[in-house]
Amino acid sequence: MNLNLEKIIKEIKNYAGTNLKIMEVCGTHTASIFKNGIRSFLSPDIKLISGPGCPVCVTPATYIDKAIKLALKPDCILLTFGDMMKVPGFEKSLSEAKADGANIEVMYSPQEVLKKATSNINKTYILACIGFETTIPAYSLLIEELDKNRITNVKFLTALRRVIPALEFICSTDSEIDAFIAPGHVSSILGSEVYGELASKYKKPFAVAGFEAEHILIALYDLLKQKEKCKYEVHNLYPSAVRPEGNITALQHISRYFTPGPAYWRGIGFIEESGLYLKEKYRKYDAGSFDISDESDKLAPKCRCGEVILGKINPDECPMFAKVCTPVKPKGPCMVSTEGTCGIWYRFS
Amino acid sequence: MKIVMAHGSGGNATRELIKNLFQKYLSNDYLDKMEDSASLPRSEYPLALTTDSFVVTPLEFPGGDIGKLAVCGTVNDLWMAGAEPQYLTAGFILEEGLDLDLLERLICSLSRAAQEAGVKIVAGDTKVVQGNGGLYINTAGLGYRKYYDLLRSDRIKEGDAVIVSGELGNHHACIMSQRMEIVNSIKSDCANLGPMVKGLFEAGINLRLMRDITRGGLGTNLNEIAETMNVMIEIEETRIPIDPEVKSFCDILGLDPLYMANEGKFLCIAPQEQEKEVIYILKKNSLGAKARVIGHVTEQGKYLVTVKTRLGGRRIVDILYGEGLPRIC
């Protein structure tokens, strides 16, 4: 495509067709859209909906509670990525639990645990493992190392998520999403071909995009054109990082250690096959990731994040929005991340 | 040699520590009297008083250390209020296990920074607590309000220029790199802003206000100003000076330089017709080599901070919610 960016911006701004709801699935896309002011380029007839692709946001409250319980054991240390610290559990967040004396350390890479675990064999290190297919190879590589070196004082508390079952869920539940900007990083592992079935089955165009403002604008333009021509194809607009077949080595590595199972998504509900769990052979490394329960009634019964994510309502139609659910004290997944749909609405309104 | 609990007992070990380290490097007429309080001479100017605590780890980092930081941080706060720093107090909380050679280097650095900033350390205190070799410093600073009347925030108006004195995010990126053991050449910008600021005062710039851009970063600072002054501010993304290495570091870690801490940068608001003169004065100092006008006050009567993005989009610059930053200053 020989495209002129000015022309693209003009077309997106002046679009006057039927109302379009376009979902950017990935949290990093959401962040880039926010950072680059992409919404200010959109015609009023185009609405961007932030999907469930922020793993921090969709992590259930029971998971946080479980992590806190482990971190309170005197011989356990919980290692977590920094952005998990403020996600609320039923009672408190990891950050609040740390202030109460729980052993919680922020990690920057899962590999950090190797040094810690070998030099401190009397402690058990619990890794709070969240993420989509992009981050999962890092965990499987770590298990390989642990297995090889017979390190036994590292355990995994997982809340790993798969993108395709989530998209299938969104497409199949009468959602109002017209088109998808497919995630860039996840697609570098899964490839672009995996969206083909969803595109033709549900008649939704997909554009795999990178993370610069230009990438996102081109993806939006591509989706507008596809809709105009009633096409439901998958266009890989990020070929520098995404191959049609994906990263076979990484995929094989993931399936060596992990197996799919049902998972609960905060504010959304159970989605079959949408989680990844340690295989039987490696379950000795698990810290209790399996007993997940439906928490929709307990956490925030009035939370309507599920409908926000499906594009059915705007955040301000939720009774909790800006009243009991705020960026400082978030309840639902869309408010947990400052780049979630509710977080953005909060600041723009 | 390491700090042990006995160093905080008030007995012989404490006296030795004070004599051999603190007095050796921080000696002056006031401190040498070893009185319970420093008796300071009468001042012809009204006074400004400020305090700040420093808890950074690691204690030494490229571009500075906690000693230098403890002086620059407090001195800069005085300058921002139009006060010329004169005296500092310094309280040291030493953790058991702190290496004495390291402590000596840090006190030496603190002393050098104080000399360079033209301030005397006139009172001090040390305590020892159980711990793991850490060090915390509190400094309080007293300054003469020589230039206070030159800062006229009540005259802020539409069109005024928003100016930053240099590249943003270096201190934050440096500290994070050190903690994460990432090898790069990013240095902390920890510095005394006095010479630059004094240059502006002496040139008679009709400054509206000044802020040192520390914790919370430029984004939080601008929001505070917009709210207090009830003005709208628009900045331009492409004009915000950021070192390419810091930018790459931020891109990798998902950090936004707008919210990252600095220890040697300030922003000021000045009349549009004087913006070139401000930049000229700042650039005369090597610390101000990258000074830029990054935006303007666009409206009075309501408050909001926006940024014009690289491609011409517009977004709101919010305050920093939650922690966001590790404790780095």
XYZ file of C-alpha atoms in Angstrom:
678
model
C 0.000 0.000 0.000
C 1.300 3.373 -0.923
C -0.411 5.510 1.650
C -0.110 9.096 2.555
C -0.554 9.666 6.291
C -2.273 13.000 5.834
C -4.783 11.374 3.521
C -5.391 8.610 6.072
C -5.968 11.061 8.891
C -8.327 13.083 6.685
C -10.349 10.014 5.726
C -10.610 8.818 9.336
C -11.646 12.278 10.473
C -14.212 12.763 7.719
C -15.681 9.264 7.806
C -19.457 9.542 7.601
C -20.673 5.993 7.077
C -22.570 3.808 9.484
C -21.477 3.992 13.120
C -18.440 1.824 13.658
C -17.210 0.265 16.849
C -13.628 -0.868 16.518
C -11.951 -2.814 19.280
C -8.258 -2.575 19.979
C -7.681 -5.834 21.790
C -4.281 -5.152 23.276
C -3.532 -2.965 26.282
C -0.388 -1.590 24.658
C -2.481 -0.405 21.707
C -4.824 1.284 24.152
C -1.871 3.029 25.758
C -0.537 4.177 22.398
C -3.964 5.403 21.269
C -4.174 7.407 24.458
C -0.620 8.709 24.332
C -0.813 9.780 20.702
C -4.205 11.386 20.992
C -5.589 9.076 18.285
C -9.148 9.669 19.482
C -8.837 13.306 18.461
C -8.378 12.104 14.856
C -11.579 10.076 14.801
C -14.854 10.960 13.133
C -17.727 11.020 15.643
C -19.020 7.942 13.825
C -16.008 5.846 14.827
C -15.697 4.618 18.366
C -12.690 2.814 19.773
C -13.433 0.184 22.392
C -10.620 -1.143 24.572
C -10.684 -4.904 24.674
C -9.746 -7.335 27.411
C -6.102 -7.450 26.368
C -4.598 -5.969 29.504
C -3.662 -9.015 31.592
C -3.381 -6.978 34.778
C -6.942 -5.703 34.431
C -8.614 -9.064 33.928
C -6.844 -10.806 36.793
C -9.507 -12.001 39.267
C -9.738 -10.753 42.835
C -9.463 -14.330 44.143
C -6.059 -14.533 42.486
C -4.872 -11.436 44.358
C -6.217 -12.852 47.625
C -4.432 -16.123 47.003
C -1.186 -14.301 46.245
C -1.492 -12.277 49.452
C -2.136 -15.415 51.492
C 1.062 -16.961 50.145
C 3.055 -13.769 50.671
C 2.033 -13.711 54.320
C 3.668 -17.076 54.973
C 6.961 -16.443 56.742
C 9.024 -18.626 54.410
C 7.474 -17.357 51.169
C 8.329 -14.372 49.007
C 5.996 -13.278 46.240
C 7.582 -11.818 43.112
C 5.332 -9.732 40.908
C 5.425 -7.264 38.056
C 5.006 -3.719 39.340
C 1.697 -2.978 37.672
C -0.006 -5.796 39.599
C 0.604 -4.004 42.875
C -2.515 -1.853 42.847
C -5.015 -4.398 41.475
C -7.632 -4.833 44.197
C -8.394 -8.215 45.720
C -11.524 -8.708 47.802
C -9.923 -7.060 50.795
C -6.796 -5.338 49.648
C -4.221 -4.939 46.905
C -0.698 -6.384 46.924
C 0.539 -2.895 47.671
C -1.657 -2.665 50.781
C -0.729 -6.207 51.796
C 2.963 -5.310 51.520
C 2.393 -2.416 53.886
C 0.793 -4.933 56.267
C 3.946 -7.021 56.255
C 3.440 -9.454 53.358
C 6.671 -10.488 51.632
C 6.242 -8.996 48.190
C 8.979 -7.894 45.824
C 8.623 -6.263 42.419
C 10.430 -8.084 39.617
C 11.362 -6.811 36.206
C 12.036 -10.203 34.639
C 11.018 -13.711 35.750
C 14.648 -14.777 35.269
C 15.572 -12.732 38.355
C 14.216 -15.518 40.522
C 16.990 -17.938 39.543
C 19.666 -15.997 41.393
C 17.420 -15.326 44.367
C 16.253 -18.917 44.723
C 19.704 -20.461 44.527
C 21.240 -18.053 47.010
C 18.348 -18.295 49.462
C 17.300 -21.937 49.533
C 15.303 -21.656 52.762
C 12.740 -19.415 51.111
C 10.097 -20.379 48.591
C 9.709 -17.870 45.794
C 6.220 -17.545 44.356
C 6.054 -15.969 40.930
C 2.834 -14.109 40.205
C 2.570 -15.120 36.553
C 0.094 -13.170 34.522
C 0.065 -12.428 30.832
C -0.982 -13.492 27.381
C 0.904 -15.608 24.894
C 3.600 -12.928 24.610
C 4.900 -13.364 28.147
C 4.244 -17.070 28.560
C 7.437 -18.244 26.767
C 9.431 -16.371 29.431
C 7.775 -18.538 32.095
C 8.266 -21.761 30.164
C 11.947 -20.956 29.636
C 12.241 -20.408 33.374
C 10.640 -23.770 34.155
C 13.101 -25.401 31.770
C 15.955 -23.816 33.746
C 14.471 -24.822 37.099
C 13.980 -28.380 35.915
C 17.469 -28.616 34.491
C 19.095 -27.253 37.646
C 16.767 -29.103 40.022
C 15.702 -25.899 41.744
C 12.685 -26.715 43.877
C 11.997 -23.534 45.839
C 10.291 -21.642 43.016
C 6.546 -21.955 42.424
C 4.188 -20.354 39.933
C 0.851 -18.795 40.745
C -0.568 -18.430 37.279
C -3.370 -16.401 35.746
C -2.273 -16.863 32.146
C -4.691 -15.981 29.398
C -5.214 -16.889 25.738
C -6.374 -14.252 23.309
C -8.260 -16.322 20.736
C -10.876 -17.817 23.139
C -11.473 -14.296 24.486
C -12.049 -12.948 20.975
C -14.309 -15.897 20.193
C -16.264 -15.060 23.353
C -16.600 -11.404 22.343
C -17.672 -12.276 18.796
C -20.125 -14.958 19.875
C -21.927 -13.013 22.625
C -23.867 -10.652 20.474
C -21.281 -7.937 20.802
C -21.506 -4.720 18.864
C -17.900 -4.710 17.771
C -17.591 -4.265 14.009
C -13.865 -4.761 13.528
C -10.711 -5.595 15.441
C -7.220 -4.190 15.673
C -5.468 -7.438 16.500
C -2.683 -7.313 19.095
C 0.842 -6.827 17.769
C 2.944 -8.583 20.394
C 0.616 -11.551 20.855
C 0.444 -11.955 17.092
C 4.224 -12.153 16.904
C 3.805 -15.438 18.815
C 0.451 -16.651 17.446
C 0.842 -15.356 13.897
C -1.782 -13.570 11.825
C -3.456 -16.653 10.357
C -5.119 -17.569 13.656
C -7.653 -14.765 13.273
C -8.834 -16.068 9.887
C -11.487 -18.380 11.264
C -12.983 -15.684 13.503
C -12.963 -13.165 10.649
C -14.927 -15.373 8.275
C -17.168 -17.028 10.887
C -18.338 -13.765 12.465
C -17.815 -11.514 9.450
C -15.414 -9.176 11.246
C -12.342 -7.662 9.611
C -9.046 -7.852 11.487
C -5.907 -5.722 11.113
C -2.733 -6.803 12.893
C -0.956 -3.606 13.882
C 2.251 -2.321 15.445
C 2.301 0.215 18.239
C 3.379 3.529 16.737
C 0.687 6.114 16.038
C 1.179 5.587 12.301
C 0.649 1.819 12.653
C -2.636 2.336 14.452
C -3.901 4.956 12.008
C -3.103 2.684 9.067
C -4.906 -0.193 10.798
C -7.975 1.993 11.353
C -7.917 3.065 7.721
C -7.585 -0.551 6.613
C -10.571 -1.582 8.724
C -12.677 1.298 7.359
C -11.845 0.225 3.817
C -12.611 -3.413 4.578
C -15.976 -2.446 6.051
C -16.719 -0.235 3.056
C -16.050 -3.119 0.696
C -17.784 -5.661 2.977
C -14.561 -7.613 3.334
C -13.853 -9.772 6.356
C -10.190 -10.515 6.040
C -7.130 -10.555 8.242
C -4.553 -8.030 7.110
C -1.104 -8.287 8.606
C 0.070 -4.682 8.772
C 2.929 -5.517 11.092
C 4.944 -7.935 8.944
C 8.261 -6.779 10.444
C 7.317 -8.614 13.651
C 4.435 -10.915 12.751
C 4.668 -13.945 10.503
C 1.503 -15.590 9.180
C 2.311 -18.811 11.027
C 3.674 -17.094 14.151
C 6.702 -18.084 16.169
C 6.659 -21.872 15.988
C 9.508 -22.322 18.478
C 7.744 -20.230 21.097
C 4.422 -21.987 20.497
C 6.041 -25.401 20.886
C 7.744 -24.256 24.052
C 4.471 -23.039 25.530
C 2.657 -26.290 24.735
C 5.473 -28.338 26.250
C 4.743 -26.880 29.682
C 1.215 -25.505 29.606
C -2.223 -26.798 28.738
C -5.478 -24.867 28.157
C -8.297 -24.790 30.700
C -11.216 -22.608 31.750
C -10.398 -19.236 33.233
C -12.284 -16.489 34.991
C -11.854 -12.984 33.610
C -12.450 -10.180 36.048
C -15.715 -8.448 35.291
C -16.372 -10.651 32.266
C -16.835 -14.188 33.554
C -15.687 -17.680 32.717
C -14.357 -18.344 29.250
C -13.708 -21.941 28.247
C -10.158 -22.838 27.253
C -9.046 -19.257 27.810
C -6.496 -20.019 30.503
C -3.182 -21.824 30.419
C -2.122 -24.067 33.278
C 0.977 -26.076 34.060
C 0.803 -29.580 32.636
C 0.502 -32.535 35.001
C 4.199 -33.322 34.632
C 5.212 -29.871 35.841
C 2.460 -29.345 38.383
C 4.985 -29.601 41.207
C 5.858 -26.016 40.272
C 2.311 -24.791 40.736
C 1.426 -22.731 43.821
C -2.334 -23.344 43.682
C -3.543 -21.771 40.449
C -6.441 -24.133 39.803
C -9.255 -23.500 42.246
C -10.759 -20.512 40.494
C -14.324 -19.561 41.179
C -16.969 -17.268 39.793
C -16.641 -14.089 41.771
C -19.031 -11.877 39.841
C -21.493 -11.646 42.733
C -18.886 -11.047 45.361
C -16.574 -8.462 43.886
C -18.833 -5.729 42.648
C -22.263 -6.984 41.685
C -23.127 -3.793 39.857
C -19.927 -3.777 37.810
C -20.785 -3.547 34.108
C -17.271 -3.848 32.740
C -18.299 -6.897 30.758
C -20.737 -4.777 28.781
C -18.212 -1.958 28.411
C -15.722 -4.394 26.940
C -18.339 -5.786 24.588
C -19.073 -2.247 23.418
C -22.683 -2.379 24.616
C -22.591 0.517 27.046
C -20.450 3.563 27.713
C -18.623 3.640 31.059
C -20.846 6.386 32.458
C -23.854 4.092 32.098
C -22.396 1.898 34.833
C -23.852 2.794 38.255
C -20.456 2.527 39.913
C -18.564 4.701 37.435
C -16.840 7.670 39.100
C -18.825 7.031 42.271
C -17.398 3.967 43.957
C -15.125 2.984 41.077
C -12.346 5.504 40.443
C -8.702 5.307 39.293
C -7.599 5.617 42.917
C -9.951 2.875 44.134
C -10.813 0.800 41.067
C -13.355 -2.024 41.177
C -13.766 -3.287 37.636
C -11.080 -4.231 35.126
C -11.705 -1.242 32.872
C -10.800 1.112 35.706
C -7.903 -0.914 37.130
C -5.598 0.198 34.366
C -5.398 3.937 33.719
C -5.546 2.985 30.050
C -8.712 0.902 30.429
C -11.866 2.256 28.791
C -13.299 3.462 32.110
C -9.962 4.907 33.222
C -9.783 6.932 30.027
C -13.415 8.073 30.264
C -12.835 9.126 33.843
C -10.080 11.461 32.825
C -11.689 12.760 29.655
C -15.032 13.533 31.220
C 34.621 -1.140 58.834
C 30.893 -0.867 59.188
C 28.371 1.066 61.208
C 27.311 -0.858 64.335
C 24.639 0.008 66.887
C 27.328 1.408 69.208
C 27.870 4.276 66.745
C 24.460 5.560 67.780
C 24.856 5.087 71.527
C 25.882 8.658 72.201
C 29.067 7.424 73.798
C 32.613 7.150 72.589
C 31.871 5.496 69.258
C 29.404 8.268 68.393
C 31.938 10.945 69.259
C 34.621 9.248 67.181
C 32.277 8.969 64.237
C 31.316 12.625 64.430
C 34.880 13.789 64.895
C 36.484 11.622 62.237
C 33.823 11.908 59.581
C 31.210 14.593 59.982
C 33.390 17.309 61.507
C 36.236 16.499 59.166
C 34.191 17.286 56.084
C 31.507 19.659 57.278
C 33.555 21.908 59.570
C 32.603 25.603 59.797
C 32.330 28.270 62.509
C 28.765 27.368 63.409
C 29.112 23.603 63.467
C 32.462 23.584 65.222
C 30.945 25.185 68.310
C 29.121 21.864 68.862
C 26.233 23.647 70.561
C 22.697 22.304 70.747
C 21.512 24.930 68.288
C 23.280 27.060 65.706
C 23.033 30.782 66.483
C 22.698 32.598 63.177
C 23.218 36.312 62.508
C 20.351 38.700 61.876
C 19.292 38.859 58.235
C 18.387 41.936 56.203
C 16.064 39.795 54.070
C 12.898 37.920 54.934
C 13.566 34.198 55.266
C 12.477 31.063 53.448
C 12.646 27.662 55.144
C 12.270 24.243 53.567
C 12.970 20.597 54.349
C 13.323 17.398 52.364
C 14.247 13.788 53.090
C 16.330 11.585 50.837
C 15.910 7.825 50.757
C 17.329 6.893 47.346
C 18.877 3.500 46.659
C 21.469 2.814 45.465
C 23.310 5.390 47.555
C 25.730 6.094 44.727
C 24.676 6.276 41.103
C 26.054 7.703 37.838
C 25.847 11.469 38.053
C 25.531 11.720 41.816
C 24.857 10.159 45.188
C 22.573 10.667 48.162
C 24.948 13.252 49.665
C 24.914 15.518 46.629
C 21.182 14.947 46.220
C 20.490 15.962 49.828
C 22.106 19.354 49.219
C 20.852 20.011 45.679
C 17.269 18.980 46.436
C 16.893 21.394 49.337
C 18.882 24.205 47.764
C 16.767 23.968 44.595
C 13.566 24.211 46.617
C 14.796 27.502 48.076
C 15.772 28.896 44.688
C 12.339 28.036 43.293
C 10.828 30.324 45.930
C 13.144 33.189 44.989
C 15.373 32.610 48.009
C 19.166 32.465 47.953
C 20.209 29.457 50.078
C 22.380 30.249 53.104
C 22.278 27.512 55.737
C 21.428 23.833 55.836
C 20.875 21.348 58.610
C 21.543 17.673 57.967
C 20.128 14.691 59.844
C 21.602 11.290 59.047
C 19.864 8.020 59.833
C 22.432 5.291 59.405
C 21.498 1.655 59.177
C 23.596 -0.924 60.920
C 26.016 -2.458 58.432
C 26.605 0.740 56.434
C 30.135 0.690 55.068
C 32.230 3.461 56.630
C 34.255 4.103 53.481
C 31.020 4.564 51.577
C 29.700 6.883 54.279
C 32.891 8.931 54.061
C 32.531 9.280 50.289
C 28.921 10.389 50.705
C 29.704 12.978 53.375
C 32.596 14.243 51.278
C 30.228 14.585 48.326
C 27.637 16.348 50.471
C 30.290 18.742 51.698
C 31.486 19.499 48.156
C 27.932 20.102 46.960
C 27.320 22.464 49.892
C 30.463 24.435 49.084
C 29.512 24.697 45.439
C 26.039 25.876 46.368
C 27.456 28.453 48.811
C 25.675 27.068 51.851
C 26.971 26.132 55.278
C 25.838 23.040 57.171
C 25.156 24.660 60.540
C 23.477 21.856 62.487
C 23.458 18.104 62.240
C 22.395 14.880 63.838
C 23.130 11.193 63.446
C 21.127 8.201 64.547
C 21.790 4.515 64.018
C 18.967 2.049 63.443
C 18.875 -1.662 62.778
C 18.806 -2.447 59.111
C 20.808 -3.495 56.155
C 23.510 -0.921 55.503
C 21.219 1.833 54.250
C 21.342 5.578 54.790
C 18.676 8.272 54.923
C 19.352 11.982 55.022
C 17.087 14.841 55.935
C 18.147 18.370 55.156
C 16.447 21.615 56.029
C 17.447 24.818 54.272
C 17.207 28.473 55.180
C 17.461 31.124 52.484
C 17.253 34.884 52.048
C 14.232 35.889 50.031
C 16.219 38.245 47.799
C 14.251 37.562 44.627
C 10.906 36.517 45.995
C 9.133 39.635 44.762
C 10.256 38.958 41.196
C 8.020 35.892 41.037
C 4.560 37.220 40.225
C 2.177 34.346 39.673
C -0.733 36.795 39.840
C 0.399 38.187 36.479
C 0.126 34.874 34.653
C -1.789 35.388 31.402
C -2.762 33.875 28.110
C 0.218 33.491 25.800
C 2.804 33.102 28.570
C 5.566 30.667 27.690
C 6.150 27.391 29.532
C 9.870 26.675 29.567
C 11.830 23.655 30.783
C 15.525 23.899 31.568
C 16.600 20.615 29.952
C 16.007 16.972 29.129
C 13.502 15.110 31.274
C 13.564 11.749 33.013
C 17.322 11.168 33.346
C 17.420 10.774 37.130
C 14.505 8.374 37.177
C 15.847 6.321 34.272
C 19.320 6.260 35.839
C 18.075 5.002 39.220
C 15.842 2.384 37.611
C 18.699 1.197 35.397
C 20.908 0.799 38.452
C 18.263 -1.144 40.327
C 17.523 -3.366 37.363
C 21.229 -3.797 36.605
C 20.724 -2.541 33.072
C 23.958 -1.305 31.552
C 23.613 2.010 29.734
C 25.146 5.454 29.848
C 22.202 7.294 31.413
C 23.291 9.618 34.221
C 21.250 11.329 36.904
C 20.788 15.049 36.282
C 21.252 15.795 40.010
C 22.445 19.417 40.103
C 22.251 22.763 41.843
C 19.965 24.975 39.778
C 21.171 28.142 41.536
C 23.422 29.657 38.860
C 20.778 29.299 36.132
C 17.964 30.636 38.260
C 20.032 33.530 39.563
C 20.812 34.439 35.951
C 17.087 34.795 35.258
C 16.477 36.881 38.378
C 19.378 39.197 37.683
C 18.298 39.728 34.084
C 14.997 41.066 35.371
C 12.789 38.513 33.600
C 9.155 38.996 34.598
C 8.875 35.435 35.828
C 5.439 34.241 36.863
C 6.576 31.150 38.736
C 9.166 28.391 38.884
C 9.034 24.735 39.938
C 11.769 22.151 40.148
C 10.521 19.096 38.279
C 11.066 16.305 40.806
C 8.765 13.453 41.860
C 5.625 13.217 39.772
C 7.413 14.735 36.799
C 6.475 17.527 34.432
C 2.916 16.236 33.963
C 2.084 16.451 37.658
C 3.834 19.827 38.013
C 1.913 21.366 35.141
C -1.377 20.067 36.516
C -0.653 21.586 39.914
C 0.150 24.918 38.282
C -2.915 24.822 36.027
C -5.169 24.040 38.970
C -3.696 26.636 41.340
C -3.565 29.365 38.706
C -6.814 28.291 37.022
C -5.304 28.307 33.537
C -5.176 26.014 30.516
C -1.728 24.982 29.362
C -0.914 23.343 26.049
C 2.495 21.783 25.480
C 3.883 20.228 22.302
C 5.177 16.669 22.408
C 7.888 17.326 19.823
C 9.276 20.236 21.831
C 9.752 18.336 25.096
C 13.479 17.661 25.385
C 14.214 13.982 26.064
C 17.545 12.234 25.656
C 17.220 9.487 22.981
C 18.673 6.867 25.326
C 16.169 7.786 28.049
C 13.381 7.683 25.487
C 14.352 4.168 24.370
C 14.581 3.074 28.006
C 11.082 4.435 28.636
C 9.673 2.809 25.517
C 10.986 -0.590 26.586
C 9.629 -0.337 30.120
C 6.387 1.427 29.294
C 7.308 4.551 31.242
C 6.311 8.084 30.329
C 9.040 10.739 30.716
C 6.274 13.230 31.539
C 5.860 11.519 34.890
C 9.462 10.701 35.653
C 11.468 12.328 38.397
C 14.316 14.738 37.796
C 16.789 16.229 40.254
C 18.288 19.045 38.221
C 15.523 20.453 36.045
C 13.007 23.204 36.522
C 10.168 24.757 34.635
C 9.228 28.388 34.576
C 6.449 30.459 33.140
C 7.481 33.772 31.628
C 5.934 36.378 29.313
C 5.953 35.278 25.669
C 7.919 38.377 24.646
C 10.731 37.354 26.990
C 10.848 33.649 26.098
C 13.852 34.008 23.796
C 15.760 35.910 26.453
C 14.990 33.189 29.023
C 16.288 30.501 26.682
C 19.391 32.585 25.930
C 20.170 32.988 29.641
C 19.536 29.298 30.432
C 21.697 28.139 27.551
C 24.642 30.172 28.840
C 24.904 27.524 31.561
C 25.863 24.002 30.483
C 22.953 22.625 32.563
C 20.561 24.624 30.419
C 21.982 23.631 27.036
C 18.765 21.832 26.083
C 16.340 24.406 27.504
C 13.184 24.744 25.409
C 9.906 26.578 25.242
C 7.569 23.588 25.348
C 4.200 25.288 25.284
C 2.052 28.191 26.357
C -0.745 29.241 28.638
C -3.718 29.161 26.286
C -6.630 30.327 28.376
C -7.528 31.687 31.797
C -10.540 30.926 33.939
C -10.486 27.119 33.747
C -7.771 24.566 34.175
C -6.552 21.750 31.971
C -3.216 20.576 30.613
C -3.091 19.171 27.098
C -0.347 17.996 24.825
C -0.280 18.303 21.054
C 1.057 14.973 19.849
C 3.607 14.349 17.146
C 0.984 13.785 14.467
C -1.156 16.708 15.531
C -3.529 14.854 17.866
C -4.390 16.262 21.256
C -4.637 14.541 24.591
C -5.068 15.475 28.201
C -2.041 15.367 30.475
C -3.268 14.069 33.785
C -1.662 13.918 37.189
C 0.074 10.726 38.153
C -2.368 8.296 39.734
C -1.110 5.850 42.335
C 2.522 5.076 42.862
C 3.817 4.787 39.315
C 7.296 5.590 40.471
C 9.597 3.590 42.648
C 10.900 5.716 45.511
C 13.880 7.254 43.886
C 14.533 10.591 45.507
